[in-house]
Short mmCIF file of C-alpha atoms in Angstrom, two decimals:
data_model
loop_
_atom_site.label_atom_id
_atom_site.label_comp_id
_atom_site.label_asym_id
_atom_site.label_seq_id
_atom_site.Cartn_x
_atom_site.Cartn_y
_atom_site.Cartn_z
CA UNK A 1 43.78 283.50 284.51
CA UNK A 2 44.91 281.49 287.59
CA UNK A 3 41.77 282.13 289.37
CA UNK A 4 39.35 280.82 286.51
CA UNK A 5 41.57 278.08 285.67
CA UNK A 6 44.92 277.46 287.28
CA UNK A 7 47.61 279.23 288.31
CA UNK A 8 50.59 276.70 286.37
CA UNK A 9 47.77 277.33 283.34
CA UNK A 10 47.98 281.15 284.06
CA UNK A 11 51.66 281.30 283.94
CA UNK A 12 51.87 279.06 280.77
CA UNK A 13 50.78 282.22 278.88
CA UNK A 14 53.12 284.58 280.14
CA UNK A 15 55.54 282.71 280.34
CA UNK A 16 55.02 281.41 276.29
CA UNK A 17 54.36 284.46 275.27
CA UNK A 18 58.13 285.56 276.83
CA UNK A 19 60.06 283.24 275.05
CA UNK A 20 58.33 283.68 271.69
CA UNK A 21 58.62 287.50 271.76
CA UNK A 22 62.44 287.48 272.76
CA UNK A 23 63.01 284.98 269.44
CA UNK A 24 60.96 287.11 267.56
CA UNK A 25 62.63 290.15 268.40
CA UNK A 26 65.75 288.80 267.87
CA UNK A 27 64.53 287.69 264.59
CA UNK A 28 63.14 291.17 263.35
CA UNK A 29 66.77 292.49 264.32
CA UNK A 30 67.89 290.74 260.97
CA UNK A 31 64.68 291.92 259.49
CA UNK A 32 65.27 295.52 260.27
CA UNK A 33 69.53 295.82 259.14
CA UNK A 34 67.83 293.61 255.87
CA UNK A 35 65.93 296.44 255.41
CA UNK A 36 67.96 299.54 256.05
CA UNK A 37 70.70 297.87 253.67
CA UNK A 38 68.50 297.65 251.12
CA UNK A 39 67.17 300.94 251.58
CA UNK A 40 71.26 302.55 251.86
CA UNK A 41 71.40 300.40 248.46
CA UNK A 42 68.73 302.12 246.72
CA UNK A 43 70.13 305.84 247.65
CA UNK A 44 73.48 304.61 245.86
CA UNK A 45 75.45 303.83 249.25
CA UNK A 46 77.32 300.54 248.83
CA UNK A 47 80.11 300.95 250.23
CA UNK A 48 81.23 302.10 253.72
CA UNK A 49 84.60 302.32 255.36
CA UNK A 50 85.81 300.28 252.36
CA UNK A 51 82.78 297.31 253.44
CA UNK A 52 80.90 296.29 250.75
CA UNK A 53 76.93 296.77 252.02
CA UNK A 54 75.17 293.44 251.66
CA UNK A 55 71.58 292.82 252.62
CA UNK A 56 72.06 289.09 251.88
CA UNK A 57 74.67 289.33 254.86
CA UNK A 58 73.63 287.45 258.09
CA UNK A 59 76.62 289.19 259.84
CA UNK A 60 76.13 293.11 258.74
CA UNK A 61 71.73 293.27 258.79
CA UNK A 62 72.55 291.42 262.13
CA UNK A 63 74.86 293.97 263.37
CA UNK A 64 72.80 297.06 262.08
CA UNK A 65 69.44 295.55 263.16
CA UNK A 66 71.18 295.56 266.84
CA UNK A 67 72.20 298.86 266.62
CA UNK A 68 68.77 299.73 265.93
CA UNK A 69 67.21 297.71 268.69
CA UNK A 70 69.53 299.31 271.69
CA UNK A 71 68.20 302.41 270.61
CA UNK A 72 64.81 301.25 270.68
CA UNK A 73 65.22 299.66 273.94
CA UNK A 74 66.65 302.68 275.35
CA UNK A 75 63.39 304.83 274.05
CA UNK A 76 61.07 302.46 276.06
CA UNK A 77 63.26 302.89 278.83
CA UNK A 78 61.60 306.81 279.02
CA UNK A 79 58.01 305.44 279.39
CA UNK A 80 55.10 304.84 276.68
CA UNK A 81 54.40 308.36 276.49
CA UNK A 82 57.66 308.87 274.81
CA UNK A 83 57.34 305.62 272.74
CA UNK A 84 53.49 306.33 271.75
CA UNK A 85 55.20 309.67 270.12
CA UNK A 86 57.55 307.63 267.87
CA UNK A 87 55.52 305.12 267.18
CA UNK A 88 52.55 307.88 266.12
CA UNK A 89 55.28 309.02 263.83
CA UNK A 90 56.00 305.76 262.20
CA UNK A 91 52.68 304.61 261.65
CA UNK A 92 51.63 308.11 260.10
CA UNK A 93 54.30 307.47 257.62
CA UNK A 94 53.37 303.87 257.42
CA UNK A 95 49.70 304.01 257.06
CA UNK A 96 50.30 306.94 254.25
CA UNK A 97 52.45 305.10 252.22
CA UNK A 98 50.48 301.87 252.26
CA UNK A 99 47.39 303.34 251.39
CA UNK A 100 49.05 305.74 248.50
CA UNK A 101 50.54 302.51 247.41
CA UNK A 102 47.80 299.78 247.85
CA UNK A 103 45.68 301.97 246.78
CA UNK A 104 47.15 302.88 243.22
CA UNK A 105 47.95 299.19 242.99
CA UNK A 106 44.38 297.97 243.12
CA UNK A 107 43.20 300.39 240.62
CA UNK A 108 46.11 299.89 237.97
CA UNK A 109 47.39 296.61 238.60
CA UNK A 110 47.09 294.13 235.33
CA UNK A 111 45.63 291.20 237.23
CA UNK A 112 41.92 290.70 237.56
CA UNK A 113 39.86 290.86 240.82
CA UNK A 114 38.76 287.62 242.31
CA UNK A 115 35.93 286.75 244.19
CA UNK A 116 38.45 283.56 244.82
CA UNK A 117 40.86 285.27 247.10
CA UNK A 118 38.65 285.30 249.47
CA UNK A 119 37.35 282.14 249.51
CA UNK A 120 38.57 278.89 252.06
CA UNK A 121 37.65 276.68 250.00
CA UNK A 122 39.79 277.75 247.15
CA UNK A 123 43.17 276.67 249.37
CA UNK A 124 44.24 273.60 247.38
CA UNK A 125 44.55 271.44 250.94
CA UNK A 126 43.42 271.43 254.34
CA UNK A 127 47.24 271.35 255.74
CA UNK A 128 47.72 274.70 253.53
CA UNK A 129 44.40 276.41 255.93
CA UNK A 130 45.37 275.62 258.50
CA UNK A 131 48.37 276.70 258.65
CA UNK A 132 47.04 280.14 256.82
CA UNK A 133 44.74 280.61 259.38
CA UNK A 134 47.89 280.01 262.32
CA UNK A 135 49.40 282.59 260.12
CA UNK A 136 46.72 284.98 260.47
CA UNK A 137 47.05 284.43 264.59
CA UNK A 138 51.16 285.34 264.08
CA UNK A 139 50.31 288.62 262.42
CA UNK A 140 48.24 289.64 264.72
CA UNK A 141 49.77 288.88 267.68
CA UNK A 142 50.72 291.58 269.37
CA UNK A 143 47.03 293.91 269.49
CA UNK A 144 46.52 293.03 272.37
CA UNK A 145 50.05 295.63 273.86
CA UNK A 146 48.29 298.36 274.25
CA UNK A 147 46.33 296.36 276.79
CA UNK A 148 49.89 295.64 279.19
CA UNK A 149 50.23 299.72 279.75
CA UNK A 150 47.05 300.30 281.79
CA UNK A 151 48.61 301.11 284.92
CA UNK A 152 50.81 303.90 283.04
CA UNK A 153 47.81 305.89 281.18
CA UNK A 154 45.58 308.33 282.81
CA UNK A 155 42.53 305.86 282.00
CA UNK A 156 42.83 302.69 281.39
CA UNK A 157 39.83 303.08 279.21
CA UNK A 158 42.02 304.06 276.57
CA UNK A 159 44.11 301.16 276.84
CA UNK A 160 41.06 299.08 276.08
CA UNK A 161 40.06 301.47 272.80
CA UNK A 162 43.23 301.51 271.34
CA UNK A 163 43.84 297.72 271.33
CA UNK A 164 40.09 297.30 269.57
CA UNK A 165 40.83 300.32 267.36
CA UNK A 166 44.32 298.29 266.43
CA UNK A 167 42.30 295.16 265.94
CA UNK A 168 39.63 296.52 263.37
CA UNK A 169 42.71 298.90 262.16
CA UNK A 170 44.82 295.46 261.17
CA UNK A 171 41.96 293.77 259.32
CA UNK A 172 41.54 296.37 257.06
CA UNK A 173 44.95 296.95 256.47
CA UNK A 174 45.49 293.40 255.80
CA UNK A 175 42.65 292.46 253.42
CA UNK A 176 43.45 296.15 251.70
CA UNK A 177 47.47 294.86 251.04
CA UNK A 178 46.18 291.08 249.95
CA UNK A 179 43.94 292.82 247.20
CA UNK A 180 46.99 294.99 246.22
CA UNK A 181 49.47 292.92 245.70
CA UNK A 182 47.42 290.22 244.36
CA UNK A 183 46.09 292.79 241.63
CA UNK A 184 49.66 294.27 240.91
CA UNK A 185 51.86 290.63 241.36
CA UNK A 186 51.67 287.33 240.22
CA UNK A 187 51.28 284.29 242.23
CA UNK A 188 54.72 283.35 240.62
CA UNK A 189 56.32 286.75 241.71
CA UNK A 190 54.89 286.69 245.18
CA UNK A 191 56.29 283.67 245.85
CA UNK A 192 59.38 284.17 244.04
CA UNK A 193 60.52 287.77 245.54
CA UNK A 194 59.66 286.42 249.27
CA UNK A 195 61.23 289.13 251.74
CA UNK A 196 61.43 291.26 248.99
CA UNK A 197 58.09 291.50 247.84
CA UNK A 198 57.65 294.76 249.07
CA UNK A 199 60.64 296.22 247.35
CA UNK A 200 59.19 294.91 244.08
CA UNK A 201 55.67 295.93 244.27
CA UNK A 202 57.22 299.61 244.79
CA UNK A 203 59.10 299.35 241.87
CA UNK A 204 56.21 297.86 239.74
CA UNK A 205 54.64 300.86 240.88
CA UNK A 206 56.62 303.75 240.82
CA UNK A 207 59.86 304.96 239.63
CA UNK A 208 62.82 306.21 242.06
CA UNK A 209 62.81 307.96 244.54
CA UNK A 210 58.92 307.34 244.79
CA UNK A 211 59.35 303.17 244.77
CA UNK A 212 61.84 303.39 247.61
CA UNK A 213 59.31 304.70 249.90
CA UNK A 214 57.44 300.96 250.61
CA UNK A 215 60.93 299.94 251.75
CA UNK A 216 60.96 302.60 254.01
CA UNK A 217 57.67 302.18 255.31
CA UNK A 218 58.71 298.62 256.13
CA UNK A 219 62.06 299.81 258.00
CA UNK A 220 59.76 302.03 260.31
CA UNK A 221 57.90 298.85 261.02
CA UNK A 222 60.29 296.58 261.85
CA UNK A 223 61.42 299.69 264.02
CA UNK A 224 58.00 300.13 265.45
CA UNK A 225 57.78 295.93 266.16
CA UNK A 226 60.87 295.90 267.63
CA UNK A 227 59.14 298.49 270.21
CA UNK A 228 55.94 296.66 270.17
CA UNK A 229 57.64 293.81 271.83
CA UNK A 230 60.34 295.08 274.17
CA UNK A 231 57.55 297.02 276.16
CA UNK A 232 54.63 294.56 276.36
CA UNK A 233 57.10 291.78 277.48
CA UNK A 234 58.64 293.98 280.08
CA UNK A 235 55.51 294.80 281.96
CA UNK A 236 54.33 291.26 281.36
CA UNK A 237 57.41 290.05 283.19
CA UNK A 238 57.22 292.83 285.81
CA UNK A 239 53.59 291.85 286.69
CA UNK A 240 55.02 288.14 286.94
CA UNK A 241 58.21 289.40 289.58
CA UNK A 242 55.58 291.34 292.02
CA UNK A 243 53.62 287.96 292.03
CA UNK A 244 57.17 286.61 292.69
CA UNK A 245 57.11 284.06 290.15
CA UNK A 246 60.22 286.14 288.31
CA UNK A 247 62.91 287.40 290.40
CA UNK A 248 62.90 291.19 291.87
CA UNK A 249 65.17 292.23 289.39
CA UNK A 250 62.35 292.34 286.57
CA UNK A 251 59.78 294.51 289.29
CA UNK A 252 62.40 297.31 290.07
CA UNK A 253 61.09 300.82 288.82
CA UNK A 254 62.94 303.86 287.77
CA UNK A 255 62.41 306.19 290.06
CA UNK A 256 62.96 308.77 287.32
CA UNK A 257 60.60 306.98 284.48
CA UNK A 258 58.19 305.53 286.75
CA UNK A 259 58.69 302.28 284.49
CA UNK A 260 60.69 298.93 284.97
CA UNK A 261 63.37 300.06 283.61
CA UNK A 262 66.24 297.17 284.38
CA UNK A 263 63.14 294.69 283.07
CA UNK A 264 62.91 296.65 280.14
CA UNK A 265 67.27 296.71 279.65
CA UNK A 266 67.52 292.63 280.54
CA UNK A 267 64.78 292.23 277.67
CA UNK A 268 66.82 294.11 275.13
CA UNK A 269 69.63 292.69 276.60
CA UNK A 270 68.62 288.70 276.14
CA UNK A 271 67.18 289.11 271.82
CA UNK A 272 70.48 290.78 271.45
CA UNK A 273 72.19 287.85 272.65
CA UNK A 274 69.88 285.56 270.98
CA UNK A 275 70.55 287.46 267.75
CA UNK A 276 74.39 288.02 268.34
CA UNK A 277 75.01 283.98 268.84
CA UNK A 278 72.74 283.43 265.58
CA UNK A 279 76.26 284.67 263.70
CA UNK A 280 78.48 281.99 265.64
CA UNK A 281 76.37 279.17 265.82
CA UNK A 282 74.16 278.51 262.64
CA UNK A 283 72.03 276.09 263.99
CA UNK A 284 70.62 278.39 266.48
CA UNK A 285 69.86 280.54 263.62
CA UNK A 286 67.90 277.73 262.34
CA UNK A 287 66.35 277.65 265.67
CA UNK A 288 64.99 281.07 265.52
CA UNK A 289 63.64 280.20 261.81
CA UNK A 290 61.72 277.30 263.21
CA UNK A 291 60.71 279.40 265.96
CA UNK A 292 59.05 282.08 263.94
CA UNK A 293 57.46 279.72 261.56
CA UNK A 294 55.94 277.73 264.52
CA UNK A 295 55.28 279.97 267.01
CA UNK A 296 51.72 280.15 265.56
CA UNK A 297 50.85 276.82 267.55
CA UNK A 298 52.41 278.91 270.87
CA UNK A 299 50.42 282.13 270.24
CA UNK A 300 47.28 279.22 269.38
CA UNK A 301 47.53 277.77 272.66
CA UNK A 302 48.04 280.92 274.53
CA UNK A 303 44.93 283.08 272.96
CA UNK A 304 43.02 279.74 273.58
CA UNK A 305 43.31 279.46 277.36
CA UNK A 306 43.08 283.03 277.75
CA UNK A 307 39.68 282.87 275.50
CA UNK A 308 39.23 279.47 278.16
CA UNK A 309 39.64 282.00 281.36
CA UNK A 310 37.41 284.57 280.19
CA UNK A 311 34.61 282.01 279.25
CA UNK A 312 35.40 280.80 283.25
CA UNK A 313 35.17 284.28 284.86
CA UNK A 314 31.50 284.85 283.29
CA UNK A 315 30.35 281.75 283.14
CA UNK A 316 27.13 283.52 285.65
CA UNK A 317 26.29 285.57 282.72
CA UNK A 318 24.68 282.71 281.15
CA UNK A 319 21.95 282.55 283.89
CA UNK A 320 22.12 286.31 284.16
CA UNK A 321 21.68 287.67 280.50
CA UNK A 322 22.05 285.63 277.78
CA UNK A 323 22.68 288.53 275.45
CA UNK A 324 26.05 288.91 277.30
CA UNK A 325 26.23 285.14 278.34
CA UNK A 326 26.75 284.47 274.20
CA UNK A 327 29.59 287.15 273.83
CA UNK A 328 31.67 286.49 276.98
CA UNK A 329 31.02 282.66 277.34
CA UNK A 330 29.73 281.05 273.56
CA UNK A 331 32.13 282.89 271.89
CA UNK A 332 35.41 282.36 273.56
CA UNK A 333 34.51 279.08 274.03
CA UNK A 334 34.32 278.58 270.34
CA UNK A 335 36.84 280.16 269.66
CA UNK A 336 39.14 278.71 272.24
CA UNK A 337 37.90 275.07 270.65
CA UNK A 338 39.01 276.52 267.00
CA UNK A 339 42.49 277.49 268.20
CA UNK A 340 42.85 274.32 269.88
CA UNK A 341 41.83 272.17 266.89
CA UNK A 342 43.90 274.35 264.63
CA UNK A 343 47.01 274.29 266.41
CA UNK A 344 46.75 270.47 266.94
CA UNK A 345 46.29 270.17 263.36
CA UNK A 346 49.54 271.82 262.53
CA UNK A 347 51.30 270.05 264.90
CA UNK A 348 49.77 266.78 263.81
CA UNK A 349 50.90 267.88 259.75
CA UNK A 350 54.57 268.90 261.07
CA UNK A 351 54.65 265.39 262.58
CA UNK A 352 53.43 263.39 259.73
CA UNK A 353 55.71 265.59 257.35
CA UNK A 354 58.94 263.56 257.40
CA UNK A 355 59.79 260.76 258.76
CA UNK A 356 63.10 261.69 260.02
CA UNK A 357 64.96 264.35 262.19
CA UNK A 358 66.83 267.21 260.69
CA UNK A 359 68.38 270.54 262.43
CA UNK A 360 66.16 272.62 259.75
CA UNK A 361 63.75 275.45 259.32
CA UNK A 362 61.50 273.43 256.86
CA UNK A 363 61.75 269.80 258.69
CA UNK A 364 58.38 269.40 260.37
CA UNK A 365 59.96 267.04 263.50
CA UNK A 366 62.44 270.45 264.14
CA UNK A 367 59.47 272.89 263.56
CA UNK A 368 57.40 270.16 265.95
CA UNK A 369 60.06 270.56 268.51
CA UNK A 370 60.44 274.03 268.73
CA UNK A 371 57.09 275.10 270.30
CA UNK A 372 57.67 272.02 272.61
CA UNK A 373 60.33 272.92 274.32
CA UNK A 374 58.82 276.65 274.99
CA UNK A 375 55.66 274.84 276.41
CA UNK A 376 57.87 272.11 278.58
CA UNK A 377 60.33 275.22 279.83
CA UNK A 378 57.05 276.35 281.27
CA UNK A 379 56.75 273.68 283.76
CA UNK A 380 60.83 273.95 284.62
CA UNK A 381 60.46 277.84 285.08
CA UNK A 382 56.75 277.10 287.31
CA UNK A 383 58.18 274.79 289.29
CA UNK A 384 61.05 276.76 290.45
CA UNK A 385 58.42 279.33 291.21
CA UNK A 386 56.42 277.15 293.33
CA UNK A 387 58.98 275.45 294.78
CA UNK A 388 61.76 277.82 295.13
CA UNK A 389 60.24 281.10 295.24
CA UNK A 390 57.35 280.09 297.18
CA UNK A 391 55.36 282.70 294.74
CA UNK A 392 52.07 282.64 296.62
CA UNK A 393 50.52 283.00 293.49
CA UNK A 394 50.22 279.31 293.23
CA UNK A 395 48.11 279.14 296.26
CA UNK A 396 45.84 281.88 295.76
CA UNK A 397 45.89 281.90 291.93
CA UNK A 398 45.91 285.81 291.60
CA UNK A 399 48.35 288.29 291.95
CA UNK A 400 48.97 291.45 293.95
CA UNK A 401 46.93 293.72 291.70
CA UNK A 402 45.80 296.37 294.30
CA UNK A 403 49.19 297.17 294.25
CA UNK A 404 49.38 297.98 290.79
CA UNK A 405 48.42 301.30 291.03
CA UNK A 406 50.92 302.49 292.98
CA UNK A 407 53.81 300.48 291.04
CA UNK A 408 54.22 302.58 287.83
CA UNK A 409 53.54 305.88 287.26
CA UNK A 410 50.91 307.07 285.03
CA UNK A 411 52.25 310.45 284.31
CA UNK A 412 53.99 308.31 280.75
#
């Protein structure tokens, strides 16, 4: 990235891609105690050392979505091979449910199939696409993990597979649910039931026990995205402290694990904290709202440049073969240029939203701000980099990655 465009361009991304994952983790804390409340109140358990269980309670999903994400933390600690095991668990559970469920639910739901789902030019306005199509960068944000634990797999090869495999994996998974739930709900109750929506379409579905089990499903993954971000993030960050952009702390390896294990702790350590102040100060609650519902514009700009540097790197290919010219040059370009446009879009809608400033998820001036300030925190956190740290990656415009090798072991 540094070499084909710049190095403050380079760091941009990982350092965007940081700040986003530690909001969103501490975001999916909530998200995971919402769901194992819920899931306690369905088995009858509403009450527990004379606390009244409430899954409408900030404080107590909070609290038990922290809980959760120690111990997750602590399991990367070990190394991927002990994470790929639980997260092969989850997703076997997952993937069963989902299709059990999605499946009965597009052969007996009530509501017709339509052609009209999966048209663009259905969606009443252009804002409304746009920010669909963002959307459809959040959700799958995140493929590209598997990519960040090459240097701790026997071949790296597999690293590549399994993020394609994830990426063909997602689509279907996603345009199976849509179907689902559009043939089972209503627009009105799919709007109406919001977080809940999965609850509900199990019910529709099923009677108890049997309709609890979509809830569980989406406990294991908020469990299993929880995961999905401590570990990427730590070995972004511990690629950025051996080009000494980061301090050393974030590069030291467990001599035990063979992984960055303080990197992986601090990470843990900082969405807890995020999360934890979210229950003293409610504004930086709001904060991680806006955050989540913006972050598409960060994860926009981010998959753009990176599309950007690729297009750079094989520019030759054009003269070379233009087979291969088309699918590492044409095509990132594009879609670089449609990630641009689309982000700018949104951020030009959020702007033209309101015409005044308010500390609040669904004012488009606070949602505008949000991704600003991660993008201009870049520049403060570069700069100290450059200037402080003397990384050399800002003359040179690559990292140490000979060394890589021989950083983390790949017995995980």
């Amino acid at each position: 990235m540094g070499r084909s465009l710049t190095p403050w361009l380079g760091f941009l991304v990982g350092w965007v891609n940081i700040v986003a994952t530690v909001a969103f983790l501490a975001y999916t804390t909530a998200v995971t105690g919402s769901a194992m409340l819920q899931l306690a109140g369905e088995a009858g358990l509403h009450r527990v050392a004379g606390l009244v269980l409430d899954p409408g309670s900030t404080a107590q999903t909070t609290a038990v979505g922290i809980v959760v994400l120690v111990a997750v933390t602590l399991t990367a600690v070990t190394g991927v091979k002990t994470a790929a095991r639980l997260q092969s668990g989850l997703l076997v559970f997952e993937y069963v449910v989902l299709l059990g469920f999605c499946g009965y639910g597009i052969v007996t739901g009530p509501h017709p199939f339509r052609l009209s789902w999966f048209d663009p030019f259905a969606i009443p306005s252009v804002s409304a696409l746009a920010q669909g199509l963002l959307l459809s960068v959040f959700c799958y944000w995140g493929f590209e993990a598997a990519f960040t634990v090459n240097e701790e797999v026997r071949d790296p090869r597999d690293a590549s597979r399994a993020g394609l495999i994830t990426l063909v994996t997602m689509l279907g998974l996603f345009l199976l649910g849509s179907v689902a739930f559009q043939r089972v709900l209503s627009e009105q109750e799919l709007a109406g039931h919001g977080a809940q929506g999965l609850a509900f379409f199990g019910d529709r579905l099923a009677s108890q026990p049997l309709a609890a089990l979509p809830l569980v499903a989406l406990m294991f993954s908020a469990v299993a995205s929880l995961q999905a971000g401590v570990i990427p993030t730590a070995r972004g960050m511990f690629a950025m402290s051996r080009d000494r952009t980061l301090g050393p702390v974030w590069s030291k390896v467990s001599a035990r694990y063979g992984t960055p294990a303080t990197g992986t702790l601090l990470i843990g350590a900082l969405a807890t904290a995020v999360a934890a102040l979210a229950l003293v100060i409610p504004r930086l609650a709001d904060m991680i709202m806006a955050t989540v519902n913006a972050v598409g514009i960060v994860v926009a700009l981010s998959y753009a440049l990176t599309a950007l540097a690729a297009a750079a790197r094989f520019r030759g290919l054009l003269r070379e073969d233009w087979r291969q010219g088309v699918r590492a040059v044409v095509l990132p370009s594009l879609s670089a240029a449609a990630l641009l446009g689309l982000g700018g879009y949104l951020a030009w809608s959020f702007y033209t939203s309101t015409d005044h400033f308010e500390v609040s998820a669904d004012n488009g001036w606070f949602l505008l701000l949000t991704p600003a300030l991660m993008i201009a925190s870049v520049f403060l956190a570069a700069a100290w980099a450059k200037w402080v740290r003397k990384s050399p990656y800002f003359r040179t415009g690559h990292g140490t990655d000979a060394d890589a090798p021989h950083l983390l072991a790949t017995s995980n």
